[in-house]
Amino acid sequence: MMYEMYIGIDDTDSPEGMCTTYISSVIIDQLKYCGYDIEGYPRLIRLNPFARFKTRGNGAVSFKIILDSPSQVENVKKIVLDKVKNLSMMENENTNPGVIFYHGEIVPELKYFALRAIRSIITIKEALDLAHDIGAEIHQFKKGRGIIGSLAAMGCPLEDSTFELLAYRMRDNYGTKRQIDSDSVVKMNEKTYPQTFDNLDGGYMAIEPHTPCPILYGIRGESSEAVLEAHNLVKSLEPIERYCIFETNQHTDMHIQKIEKIQEMEQFGCYQIQGKVKDEPRVIEGGHIFFYLEDDSGEVECAAYEPTKEFRNVVKQLRPGDEVVLYGGIGTHQTLNIEKIEIKKLEPQYEEKNPICDCGKRMKSAGAGKGFKCPKCGSLLRDGSKVLSPLERDLELGFYEVPPSARRHLSKQLVRMDK
Ligand code: ATP
């Protein structure tokens, strides 16, 4: 008799090192070595980007194991729990691993919980209650906050998904400069884009993280075949300990809720909202740009921060009255961090100019309150006033997005918008 079990793992790493995907990959390799089957690909599920205790990208992992008999369950659990215990960054105060074992259906309550974990904030108590209700076995290390992510990773529906191949470094190399042949990444991108994406960002390699974590690089794409082909094209100048392909909700916009009114926005939620630009964008020290978006229900301050680089050139050129659809999330300062923008309509803008003389030349001021004088023919216009002249807009209708370096894991790139 076949026995299926879901396993969810989260909150094992800290800014100083480790990674839940790596621990999962070690566990999966060991389970396979012991002769157990994993169904499909392990899942890397990104949760709410504003969750307070996240280390970096708020990712959690789940996978499904197929066993020949229930008698193997205890051995599987031991392998998983031993690895989580031994590899997690337990000494860090904010590392609170949680592991779930579940033998049952992915019931609607689990899916709903996952969507809430992606779109809002959840308590450990709510996760405990759900685990209890569905009869899932939980293992909490320290505060065990990771059970929130573990349950969500297991329950998350994946109607749209992408793939990421993560290649891991030898342990001795953790913390050192990553050795990847950049020309090979350029060639890989030429050959596989847009089946793979976010490989490069201008001149730099976007596949390479900049933290002391075990990841050498991550290649993202539409299919497992595409990311594997790309991986085979990348030349690593340091040995790769192992790699693992994950199916993921990255780049699906699963965090975005389409709403009709600005008033519906809540802190730590991510939205798609249409409105009008209220004021001229302001650039503040550090290069961050702010403006207000308004509709009949209210207004919200919107931001394109410095890391969004050239995307700010688009935002800077918005003017009052422009109609836009914004995609982004409300962070700690109640400001909408823009991830992408669709410009639907440009409001005509005008500047005040001196009138044109009958001879065709633009007139000059004849002095305060004295009207205008033509510099060519000398004609005077005593009671003339300035005229409105249409301003050229250096902006086109359509979609614009932040560069890969500033992109949220969940954010759908324009290249995937028809998916
Ligand atoms: P990495 O991506 O590098 O593995 P991380 O950014 O995923 O790290 P974690 O160490 O997993 O960060 O910590 C995130 C913690 O927040 C976990 O304990 C997880 O259960 C919890 N969490 C995730 N989503 C939510 C949410 N929506 N509400 C409350 N807590 C959440």
mmCIF file of N, CA and C in Angstrom, residues 3-7 24-43 61-67 76 80 244-246:
data_model
loop_
_atom_site.group_PDB
_atom_site.id
_atom_site.type_symbol
_atom_site.label_atom_id
_atom_site.label_comp_id
_atom_site.label_asym_id
_atom_site.label_seq_id
_atom_site.Cartn_x
_atom_site.Cartn_y
_atom_site.Cartn_z
ATOM 1 N N TYR A 3 1.887 5.120 0.638
ATOM 2 C CA TYR A 3 1.580 6.082 1.704
ATOM 3 C C TYR A 3 2.190 7.420 1.301
ATOM 4 N N GLU A 4 1.344 8.447 1.224
ATOM 5 C CA GLU A 4 1.832 9.782 0.816
ATOM 6 C C GLU A 4 1.900 10.698 2.025
ATOM 7 N N MET A 5 2.935 11.533 2.058
ATOM 8 C CA MET A 5 3.021 12.477 3.177
ATOM 9 C C MET A 5 3.598 13.798 2.671
ATOM 10 N N TYR A 6 2.960 14.882 3.090
ATOM 11 C CA TYR A 6 3.505 16.215 2.791
ATOM 12 C C TYR A 6 4.457 16.622 3.911
ATOM 13 N N ILE A 7 5.517 17.302 3.524
ATOM 14 C CA ILE A 7 6.481 17.804 4.507
ATOM 15 C C ILE A 7 6.686 19.290 4.222
ATOM 16 N N SER A 24 16.417 21.850 2.745
ATOM 17 C CA SER A 24 15.426 20.983 2.084
ATOM 18 C C SER A 24 16.091 20.129 1.020
ATOM 19 N N SER A 25 17.014 20.745 0.298
ATOM 20 C CA SER A 25 17.692 20.019 -0.767
ATOM 21 C C SER A 25 18.562 18.878 -0.201
ATOM 22 N N VAL A 26 19.227 19.152 0.938
ATOM 23 C CA VAL A 26 20.033 18.101 1.599
ATOM 24 C C VAL A 26 19.106 16.966 2.056
ATOM 25 N N ILE A 27 17.974 17.351 2.637
ATOM 26 C CA ILE A 27 17.013 16.348 3.126
ATOM 27 C C ILE A 27 16.504 15.498 1.957
ATOM 28 N N ILE A 28 16.120 16.173 0.871
ATOM 29 C CA ILE A 28 15.548 15.451 -0.280
ATOM 30 C C ILE A 28 16.584 14.488 -0.862
ATOM 31 N N ASP A 29 17.835 14.942 -0.973
ATOM 32 C CA ASP A 29 18.879 14.058 -1.511
ATOM 33 C C ASP A 29 19.048 12.830 -0.611
ATOM 34 N N GLN A 30 19.010 13.065 0.707
ATOM 35 C CA GLN A 30 19.172 11.919 1.605
ATOM 36 C C GLN A 30 17.969 10.970 1.518
ATOM 37 N N LEU A 31 16.772 11.544 1.427
ATOM 38 C CA LEU A 31 15.565 10.699 1.314
ATOM 39 C C LEU A 31 15.628 9.867 0.030
ATOM 40 N N LYS A 32 16.088 10.511 -1.055
ATOM 41 C CA LYS A 32 16.181 9.776 -2.327
ATOM 42 C C LYS A 32 17.234 8.682 -2.209
ATOM 43 N N TYR A 33 18.337 9.014 -1.540
ATOM 44 C CA TYR A 33 19.423 8.046 -1.346
ATOM 45 C C TYR A 33 18.907 6.822 -0.576
ATOM 46 N N CYS A 34 17.964 7.071 0.348
ATOM 47 C CA CYS A 34 17.390 5.963 1.127
ATOM 48 C C CYS A 34 16.335 5.202 0.325
ATOM 49 N N GLY A 35 16.084 5.644 -0.898
ATOM 50 C CA GLY A 35 15.165 4.909 -1.770
ATOM 51 C C GLY A 35 13.747 5.436 -1.770
ATOM 52 N N TYR A 36 13.485 6.589 -1.130
ATOM 53 C CA TYR A 36 12.121 7.131 -1.108
ATOM 54 C C TYR A 36 11.904 8.028 -2.326
ATOM 55 N N ASP A 37 10.650 8.065 -2.797
ATOM 56 C CA ASP A 37 10.315 8.873 -3.982
ATOM 57 C C ASP A 37 9.723 10.215 -3.580
ATOM 58 N N ILE A 38 10.137 11.267 -4.267
ATOM 59 C CA ILE A 38 9.524 12.584 -4.073
ATOM 60 C C ILE A 38 8.626 12.819 -5.289
ATOM 61 N N GLU A 39 7.388 13.253 -5.050
ATOM 62 C CA GLU A 39 6.482 13.479 -6.190
ATOM 63 C C GLU A 39 6.736 14.856 -6.800
ATOM 64 N N GLY A 40 6.954 14.893 -8.074
ATOM 65 C CA GLY A 40 7.157 16.180 -8.766
ATOM 66 C C GLY A 40 8.365 16.918 -8.219
ATOM 67 N N TYR A 41 8.250 18.225 -8.216
ATOM 68 C CA TYR A 41 9.356 19.048 -7.719
ATOM 69 C C TYR A 41 9.030 19.574 -6.329
ATOM 70 N N PRO A 42 10.049 19.747 -5.479
ATOM 71 C CA PRO A 42 9.778 20.451 -4.221
ATOM 72 C C PRO A 42 9.309 21.864 -4.546
ATOM 73 N N ARG A 43 8.536 22.454 -3.634
ATOM 74 C CA ARG A 43 7.956 23.770 -3.904
ATOM 75 C C ARG A 43 8.608 24.833 -3.026
ATOM 76 N N VAL A 61 9.463 25.979 2.164
ATOM 77 C CA VAL A 61 9.550 24.842 1.227
ATOM 78 C C VAL A 61 8.601 23.737 1.663
ATOM 79 N N SER A 62 8.007 23.071 0.670
ATOM 80 C CA SER A 62 7.254 21.854 0.980
ATOM 81 C C SER A 62 7.478 20.846 -0.138
ATOM 82 N N PHE A 63 7.290 19.587 0.168
ATOM 83 C CA PHE A 63 7.355 18.560 -0.868
ATOM 84 C C PHE A 63 6.522 17.360 -0.405
ATOM 85 N N LYS A 64 6.259 16.456 -1.368
ATOM 86 C CA LYS A 64 5.404 15.306 -1.056
ATOM 87 C C LYS A 64 6.223 14.047 -1.267
ATOM 88 N N ILE A 65 6.209 13.169 -0.269
ATOM 89 C CA ILE A 65 6.998 11.943 -0.370
ATOM 90 C C ILE A 65 6.048 10.752 -0.541
ATOM 91 N N ILE A 66 6.477 9.819 -1.372
ATOM 92 C CA ILE A 66 5.654 8.625 -1.604
ATOM 93 C C ILE A 66 6.396 7.438 -0.988
ATOM 94 N N LEU A 67 5.761 6.781 -0.052
ATOM 95 C CA LEU A 67 6.397 5.654 0.641
ATOM 96 C C LEU A 67 5.689 4.348 0.286
ATOM 97 N N VAL A 76 11.582 8.538 7.914
ATOM 98 C CA VAL A 76 11.554 9.789 7.143
ATOM 99 C C VAL A 76 11.531 10.990 8.089
ATOM 100 N N VAL A 80 14.326 14.107 8.440
ATOM 101 C CA VAL A 80 13.961 15.526 8.269
ATOM 102 C C VAL A 80 14.304 16.307 9.539
ATOM 103 N N CYS A 244 19.256 21.853 -6.958
ATOM 104 C CA CYS A 244 17.885 21.360 -6.795
ATOM 105 C C CYS A 244 16.946 22.278 -7.585
ATOM 106 N N ILE A 245 15.977 21.683 -8.272
ATOM 107 C CA ILE A 245 14.990 22.487 -9.013
ATOM 108 C C ILE A 245 13.712 22.563 -8.183
ATOM 109 N N PHE A 246 13.239 23.780 -7.973
ATOM 110 C CA PHE A 246 12.002 24.002 -7.222
ATOM 111 C C PHE A 246 10.913 24.534 -8.152
#
